[in-house]
mmCIF file of C-alpha atoms in Angstrom:
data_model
loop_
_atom_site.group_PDB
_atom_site.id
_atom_site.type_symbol
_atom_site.label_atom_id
_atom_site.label_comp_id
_atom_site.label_asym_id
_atom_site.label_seq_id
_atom_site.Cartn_x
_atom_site.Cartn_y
_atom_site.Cartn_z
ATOM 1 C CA UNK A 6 51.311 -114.279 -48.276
ATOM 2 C CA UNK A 7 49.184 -116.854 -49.651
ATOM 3 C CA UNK A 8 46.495 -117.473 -47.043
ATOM 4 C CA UNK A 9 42.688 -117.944 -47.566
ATOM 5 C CA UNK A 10 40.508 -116.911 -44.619
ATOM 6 C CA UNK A 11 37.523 -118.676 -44.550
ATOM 7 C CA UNK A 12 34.567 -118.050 -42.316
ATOM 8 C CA UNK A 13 32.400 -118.752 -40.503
ATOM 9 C CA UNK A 14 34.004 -121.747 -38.523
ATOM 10 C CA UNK A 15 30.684 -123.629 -38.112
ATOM 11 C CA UNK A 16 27.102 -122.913 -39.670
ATOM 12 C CA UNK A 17 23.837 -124.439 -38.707
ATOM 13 C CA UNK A 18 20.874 -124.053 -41.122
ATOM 14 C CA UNK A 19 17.146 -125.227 -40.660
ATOM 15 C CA UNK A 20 16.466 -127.850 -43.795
ATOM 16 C CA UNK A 21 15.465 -125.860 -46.713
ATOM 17 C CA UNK A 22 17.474 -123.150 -45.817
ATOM 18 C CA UNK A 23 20.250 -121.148 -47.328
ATOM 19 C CA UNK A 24 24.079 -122.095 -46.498
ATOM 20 C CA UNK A 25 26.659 -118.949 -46.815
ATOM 21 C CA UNK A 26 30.477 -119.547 -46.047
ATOM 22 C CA UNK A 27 32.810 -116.476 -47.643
ATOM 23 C CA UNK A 28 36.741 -116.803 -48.380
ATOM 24 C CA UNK A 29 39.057 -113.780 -48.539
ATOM 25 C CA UNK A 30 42.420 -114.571 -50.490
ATOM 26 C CA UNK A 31 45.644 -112.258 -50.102
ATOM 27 C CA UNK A 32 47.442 -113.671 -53.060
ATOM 28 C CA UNK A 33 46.345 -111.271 -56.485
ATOM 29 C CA UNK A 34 48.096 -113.910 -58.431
ATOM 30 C CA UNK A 35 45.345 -116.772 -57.565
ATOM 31 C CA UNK A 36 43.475 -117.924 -60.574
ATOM 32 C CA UNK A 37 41.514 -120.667 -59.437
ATOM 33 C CA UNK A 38 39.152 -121.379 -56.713
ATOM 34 C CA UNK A 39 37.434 -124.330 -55.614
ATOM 35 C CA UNK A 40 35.571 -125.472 -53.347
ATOM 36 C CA UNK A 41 35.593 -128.919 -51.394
ATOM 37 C CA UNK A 42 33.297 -131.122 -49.312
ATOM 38 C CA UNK A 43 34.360 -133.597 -46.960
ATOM 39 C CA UNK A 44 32.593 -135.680 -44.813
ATOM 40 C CA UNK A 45 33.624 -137.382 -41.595
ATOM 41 C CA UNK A 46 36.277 -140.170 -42.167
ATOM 42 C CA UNK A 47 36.771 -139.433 -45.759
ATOM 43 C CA UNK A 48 38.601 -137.447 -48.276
ATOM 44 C CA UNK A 49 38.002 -133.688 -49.263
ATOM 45 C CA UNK A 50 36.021 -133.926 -52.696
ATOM 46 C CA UNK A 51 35.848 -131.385 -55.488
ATOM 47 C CA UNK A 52 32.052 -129.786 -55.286
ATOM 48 C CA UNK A 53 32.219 -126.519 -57.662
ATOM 49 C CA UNK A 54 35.274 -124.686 -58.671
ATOM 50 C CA UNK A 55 35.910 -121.064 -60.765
ATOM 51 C CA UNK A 56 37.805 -118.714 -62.432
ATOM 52 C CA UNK A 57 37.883 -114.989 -61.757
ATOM 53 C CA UNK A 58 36.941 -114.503 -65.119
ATOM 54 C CA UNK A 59 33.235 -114.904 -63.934
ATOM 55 C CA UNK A 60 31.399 -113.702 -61.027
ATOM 56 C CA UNK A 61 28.782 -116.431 -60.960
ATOM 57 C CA UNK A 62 28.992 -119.932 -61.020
ATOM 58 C CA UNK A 63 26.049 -122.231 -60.249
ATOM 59 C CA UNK A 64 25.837 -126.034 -60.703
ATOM 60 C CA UNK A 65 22.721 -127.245 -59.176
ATOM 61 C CA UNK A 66 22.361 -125.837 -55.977
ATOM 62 C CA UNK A 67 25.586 -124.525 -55.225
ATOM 63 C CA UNK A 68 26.635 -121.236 -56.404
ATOM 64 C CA UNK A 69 30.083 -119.217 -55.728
ATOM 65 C CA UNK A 70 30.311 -116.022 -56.257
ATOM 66 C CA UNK A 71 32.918 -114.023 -56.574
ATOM 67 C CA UNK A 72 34.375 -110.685 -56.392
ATOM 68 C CA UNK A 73 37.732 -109.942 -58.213
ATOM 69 C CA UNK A 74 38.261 -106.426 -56.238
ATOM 70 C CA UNK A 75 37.390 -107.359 -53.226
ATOM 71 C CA UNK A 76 39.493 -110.860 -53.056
ATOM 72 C CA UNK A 77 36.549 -112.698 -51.965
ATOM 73 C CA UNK A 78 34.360 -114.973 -53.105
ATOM 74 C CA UNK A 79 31.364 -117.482 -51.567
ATOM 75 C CA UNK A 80 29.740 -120.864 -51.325
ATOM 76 C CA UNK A 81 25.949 -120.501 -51.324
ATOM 77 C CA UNK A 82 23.868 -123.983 -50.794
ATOM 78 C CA UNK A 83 20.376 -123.591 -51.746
ATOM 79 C CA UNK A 84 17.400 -125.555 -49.960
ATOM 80 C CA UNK A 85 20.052 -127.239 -47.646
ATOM 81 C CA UNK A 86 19.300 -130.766 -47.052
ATOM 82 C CA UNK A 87 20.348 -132.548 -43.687
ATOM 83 C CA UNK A 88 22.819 -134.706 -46.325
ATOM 84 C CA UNK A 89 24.605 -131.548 -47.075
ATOM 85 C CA UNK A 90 25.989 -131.722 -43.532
ATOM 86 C CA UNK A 91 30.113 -131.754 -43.868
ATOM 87 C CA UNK A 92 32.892 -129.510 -43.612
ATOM 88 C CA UNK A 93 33.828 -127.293 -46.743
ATOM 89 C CA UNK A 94 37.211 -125.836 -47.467
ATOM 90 C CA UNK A 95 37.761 -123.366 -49.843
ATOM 91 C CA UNK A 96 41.182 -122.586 -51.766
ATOM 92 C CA UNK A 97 42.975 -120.893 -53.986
ATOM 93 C CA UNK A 98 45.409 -121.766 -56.477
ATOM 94 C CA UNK A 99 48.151 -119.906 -58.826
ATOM 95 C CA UNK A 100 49.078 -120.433 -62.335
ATOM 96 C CA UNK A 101 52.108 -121.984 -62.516
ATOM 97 C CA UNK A 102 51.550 -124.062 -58.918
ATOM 98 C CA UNK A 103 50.144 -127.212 -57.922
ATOM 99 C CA UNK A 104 49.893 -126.361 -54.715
ATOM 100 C CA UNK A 105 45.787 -125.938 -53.280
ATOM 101 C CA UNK A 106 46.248 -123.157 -50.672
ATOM 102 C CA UNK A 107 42.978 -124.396 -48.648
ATOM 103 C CA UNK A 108 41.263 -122.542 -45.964
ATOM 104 C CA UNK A 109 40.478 -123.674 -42.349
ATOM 105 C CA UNK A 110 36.881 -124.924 -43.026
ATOM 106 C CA UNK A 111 33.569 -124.700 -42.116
ATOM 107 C CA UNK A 112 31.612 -127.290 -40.261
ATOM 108 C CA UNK A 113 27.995 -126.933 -42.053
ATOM 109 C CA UNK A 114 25.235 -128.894 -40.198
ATOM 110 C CA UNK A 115 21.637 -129.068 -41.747
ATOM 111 C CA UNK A 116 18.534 -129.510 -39.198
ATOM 112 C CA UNK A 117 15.985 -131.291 -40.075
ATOM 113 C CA UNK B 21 37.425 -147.440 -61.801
ATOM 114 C CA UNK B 22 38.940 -147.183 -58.570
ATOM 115 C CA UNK B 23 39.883 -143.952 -56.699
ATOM 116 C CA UNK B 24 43.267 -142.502 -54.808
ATOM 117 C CA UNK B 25 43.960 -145.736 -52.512
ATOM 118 C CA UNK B 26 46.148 -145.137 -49.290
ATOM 119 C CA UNK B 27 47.111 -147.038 -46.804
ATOM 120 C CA UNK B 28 47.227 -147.913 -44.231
ATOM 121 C CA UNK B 29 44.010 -145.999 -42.881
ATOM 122 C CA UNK B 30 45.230 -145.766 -39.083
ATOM 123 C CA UNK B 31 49.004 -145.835 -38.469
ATOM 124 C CA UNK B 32 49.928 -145.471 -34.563
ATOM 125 C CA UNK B 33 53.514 -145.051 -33.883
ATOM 126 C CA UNK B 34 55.678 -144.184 -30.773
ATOM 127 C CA UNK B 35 58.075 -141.383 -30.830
ATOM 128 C CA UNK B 36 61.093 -142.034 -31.842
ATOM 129 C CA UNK B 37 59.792 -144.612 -34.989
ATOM 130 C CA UNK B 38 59.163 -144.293 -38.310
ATOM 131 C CA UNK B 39 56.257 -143.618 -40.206
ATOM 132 C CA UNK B 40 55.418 -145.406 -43.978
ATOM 133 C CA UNK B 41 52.444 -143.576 -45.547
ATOM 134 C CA UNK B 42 51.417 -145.480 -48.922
ATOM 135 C CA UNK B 43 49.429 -143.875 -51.861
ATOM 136 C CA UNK B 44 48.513 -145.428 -54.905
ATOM 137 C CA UNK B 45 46.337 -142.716 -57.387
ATOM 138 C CA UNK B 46 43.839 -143.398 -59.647
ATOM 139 C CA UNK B 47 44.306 -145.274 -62.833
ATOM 140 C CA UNK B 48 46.129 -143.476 -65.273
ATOM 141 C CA UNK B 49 47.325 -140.855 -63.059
ATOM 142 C CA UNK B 50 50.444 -139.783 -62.522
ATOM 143 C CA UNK B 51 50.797 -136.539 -60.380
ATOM 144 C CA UNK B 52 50.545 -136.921 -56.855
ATOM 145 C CA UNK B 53 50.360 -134.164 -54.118
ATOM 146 C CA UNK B 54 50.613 -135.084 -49.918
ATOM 147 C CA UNK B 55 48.890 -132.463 -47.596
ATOM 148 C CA UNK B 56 48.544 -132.761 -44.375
ATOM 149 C CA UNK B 57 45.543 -131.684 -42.314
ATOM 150 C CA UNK B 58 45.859 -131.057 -38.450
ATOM 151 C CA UNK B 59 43.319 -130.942 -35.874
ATOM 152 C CA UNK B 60 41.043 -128.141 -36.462
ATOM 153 C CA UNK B 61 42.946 -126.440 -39.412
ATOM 154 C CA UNK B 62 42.692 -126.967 -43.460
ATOM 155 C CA UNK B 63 44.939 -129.162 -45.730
ATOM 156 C CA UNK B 64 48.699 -128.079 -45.839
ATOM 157 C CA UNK B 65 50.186 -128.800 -49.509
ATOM 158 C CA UNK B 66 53.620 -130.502 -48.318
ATOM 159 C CA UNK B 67 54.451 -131.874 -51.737
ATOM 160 C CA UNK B 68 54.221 -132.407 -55.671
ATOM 161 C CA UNK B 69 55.212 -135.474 -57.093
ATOM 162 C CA UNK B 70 55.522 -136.797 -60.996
ATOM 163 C CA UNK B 71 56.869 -140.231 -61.397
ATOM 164 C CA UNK B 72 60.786 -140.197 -59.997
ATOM 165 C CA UNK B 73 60.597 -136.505 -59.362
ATOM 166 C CA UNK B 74 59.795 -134.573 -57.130
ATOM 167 C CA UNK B 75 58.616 -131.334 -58.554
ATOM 168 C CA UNK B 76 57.608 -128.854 -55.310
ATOM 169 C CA UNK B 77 58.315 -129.829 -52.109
ATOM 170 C CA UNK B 78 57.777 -126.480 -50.305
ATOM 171 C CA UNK B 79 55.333 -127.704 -47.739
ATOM 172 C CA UNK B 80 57.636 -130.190 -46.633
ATOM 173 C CA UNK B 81 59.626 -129.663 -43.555
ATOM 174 C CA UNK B 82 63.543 -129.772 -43.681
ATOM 175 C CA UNK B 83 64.059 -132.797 -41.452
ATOM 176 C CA UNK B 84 62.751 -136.164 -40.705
ATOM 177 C CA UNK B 85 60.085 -135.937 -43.720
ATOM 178 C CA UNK B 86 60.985 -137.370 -47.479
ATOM 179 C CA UNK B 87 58.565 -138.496 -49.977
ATOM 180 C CA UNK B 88 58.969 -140.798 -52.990
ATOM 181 C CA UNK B 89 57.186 -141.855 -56.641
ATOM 182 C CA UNK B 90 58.951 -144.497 -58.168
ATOM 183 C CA UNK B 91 58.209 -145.514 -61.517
ATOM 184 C CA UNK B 92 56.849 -149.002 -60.304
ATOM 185 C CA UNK B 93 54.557 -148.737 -57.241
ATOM 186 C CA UNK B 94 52.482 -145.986 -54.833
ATOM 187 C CA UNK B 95 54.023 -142.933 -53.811
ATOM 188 C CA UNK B 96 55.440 -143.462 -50.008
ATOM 189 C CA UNK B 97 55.517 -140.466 -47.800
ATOM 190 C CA UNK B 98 58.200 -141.283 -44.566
ATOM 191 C CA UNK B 99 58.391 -139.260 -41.833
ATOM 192 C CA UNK B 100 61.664 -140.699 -39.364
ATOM 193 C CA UNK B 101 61.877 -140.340 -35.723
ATOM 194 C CA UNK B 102 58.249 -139.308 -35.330
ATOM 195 C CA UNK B 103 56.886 -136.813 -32.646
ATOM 196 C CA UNK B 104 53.796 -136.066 -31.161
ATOM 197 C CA UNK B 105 53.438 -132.910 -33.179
ATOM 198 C CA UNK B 106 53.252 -135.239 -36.473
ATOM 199 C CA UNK B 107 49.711 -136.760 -35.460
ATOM 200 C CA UNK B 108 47.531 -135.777 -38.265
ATOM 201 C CA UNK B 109 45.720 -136.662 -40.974
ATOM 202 C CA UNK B 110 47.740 -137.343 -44.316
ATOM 203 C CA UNK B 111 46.027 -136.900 -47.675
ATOM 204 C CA UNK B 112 47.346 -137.778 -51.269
ATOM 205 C CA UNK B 113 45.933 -136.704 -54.625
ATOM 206 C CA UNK B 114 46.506 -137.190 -57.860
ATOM 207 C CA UNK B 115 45.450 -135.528 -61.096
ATOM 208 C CA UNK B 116 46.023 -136.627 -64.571
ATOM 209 C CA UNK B 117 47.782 -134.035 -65.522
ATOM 210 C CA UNK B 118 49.058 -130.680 -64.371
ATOM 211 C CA UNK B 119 46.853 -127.998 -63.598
ATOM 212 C CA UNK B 120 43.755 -130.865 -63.676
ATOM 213 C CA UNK B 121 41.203 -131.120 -60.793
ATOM 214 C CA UNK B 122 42.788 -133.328 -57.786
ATOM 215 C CA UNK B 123 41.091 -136.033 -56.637
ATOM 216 C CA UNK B 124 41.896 -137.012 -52.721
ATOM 217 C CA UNK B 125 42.358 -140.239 -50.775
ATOM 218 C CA UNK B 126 40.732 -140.937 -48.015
ATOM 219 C CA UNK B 127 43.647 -140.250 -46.226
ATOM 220 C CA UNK B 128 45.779 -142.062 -43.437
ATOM 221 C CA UNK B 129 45.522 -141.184 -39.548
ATOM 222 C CA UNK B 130 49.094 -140.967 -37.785
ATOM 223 C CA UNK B 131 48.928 -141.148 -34.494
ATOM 224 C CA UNK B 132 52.000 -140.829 -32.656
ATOM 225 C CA UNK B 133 51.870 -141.825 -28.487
#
């Protein structure tokens, strides 16, 4: 199977606040997972992306995380801002494929 | 430097017609990938493209869909005798090469009455 399970569906955070959305992936033979934003209207664009070689990855103020033996591995936002408000997919790709195996998406809306 | 270009943005067709879907990726590019997203759900991969080839087209379904890259001119994804089932939203990417980070269109609307 090559599904990724993403959850939760929607989020809403208070401005300032932290963002969480996990991913569990079935397929051991993934090797690359990134994450996308997209806003309403528009394409899904690349935000942070890793390799299960590491089990941190932080550029600015997104971090994933991720946990080889588990097959899972998160999106966390720091000090959300109301501009952060989109949906995020994650997704998982093999070696040897082209093909972005994405998950369902969460709706992530930042209060004011 | 201009990003993944598709058109048109809104295509509404009956059933029964066909559907053109147009993607031209960025400068220098020359993989393309079509996904599909419905309602609700994540992207679907449908296909992988190089120039004249078609390199994966697992995603696609076995009837009524075909997808193109000709060596002069966007990639055109065509999906005959459309049905309602077929509205969605249709992205194309394109990387520079494989294995490279995809960069998306801003996708085309079908919607099929």
């Amino acid at each position: 199977q090559q599904q990724v399970k993403q959850s939760p569906q929607s989020l809403i955070v208070q401005k300032g606040g932290i963002s969480i959305i996990n991913c569990a992936y079935e397929n051991t033979a993934f090797d690359y997972f990134p994450w996308y934003q997209q806003f309403p209207g528009k394409g899904p664009a690349l935000l942070i992306a890793i390799r299960p070689d590491v089990s941190e990855k932080k550029e600015g103020r997104f971090t994933i995380s991720f946990n080889k033996s588990a097959k899972q591995f998160s999106l966390h936002i720091m000090d959300s801002q109301p501009g952060d408000s989109a949906t995020y997919f994650c997704a998982g790709t093999q070696g040897g494929s082209e093909k972005l195996v994405f998950g369902k998406g969460t709706k992530l809306t930042v209060n004011p | 430097n201009a990003g993944v270009m598709q058109n048109p943005r809104h295509l509404v067709r009956r059933r029964g017609q066909e559907a053109r879907l147009r993607c031209s990726p960025m400068k220098g590019h020359s993989h393309v990938y079509w996904y599909r997203q419905l309602p609700e759900e994540g992207l679907k991969f449908m296909v992988y493209l190089q120039k004249e080839n078609i390199i994966d087209e697992s995603g696609m379904p076995k009837e009524r869909f075909s997808a193109e890259f000709p060596k002069e001119g966007p990639s055109i994804l065509r999906i005959q005798q459309v049905v309602r089932g077929d509205s969605a939203a249709y992205f194309c990417a394109s990387s520079g090469a494989r294995y490279n980070e995809q960069f998306f269109g801003p996708g085309t609307r079908l919607t099929v009455l």
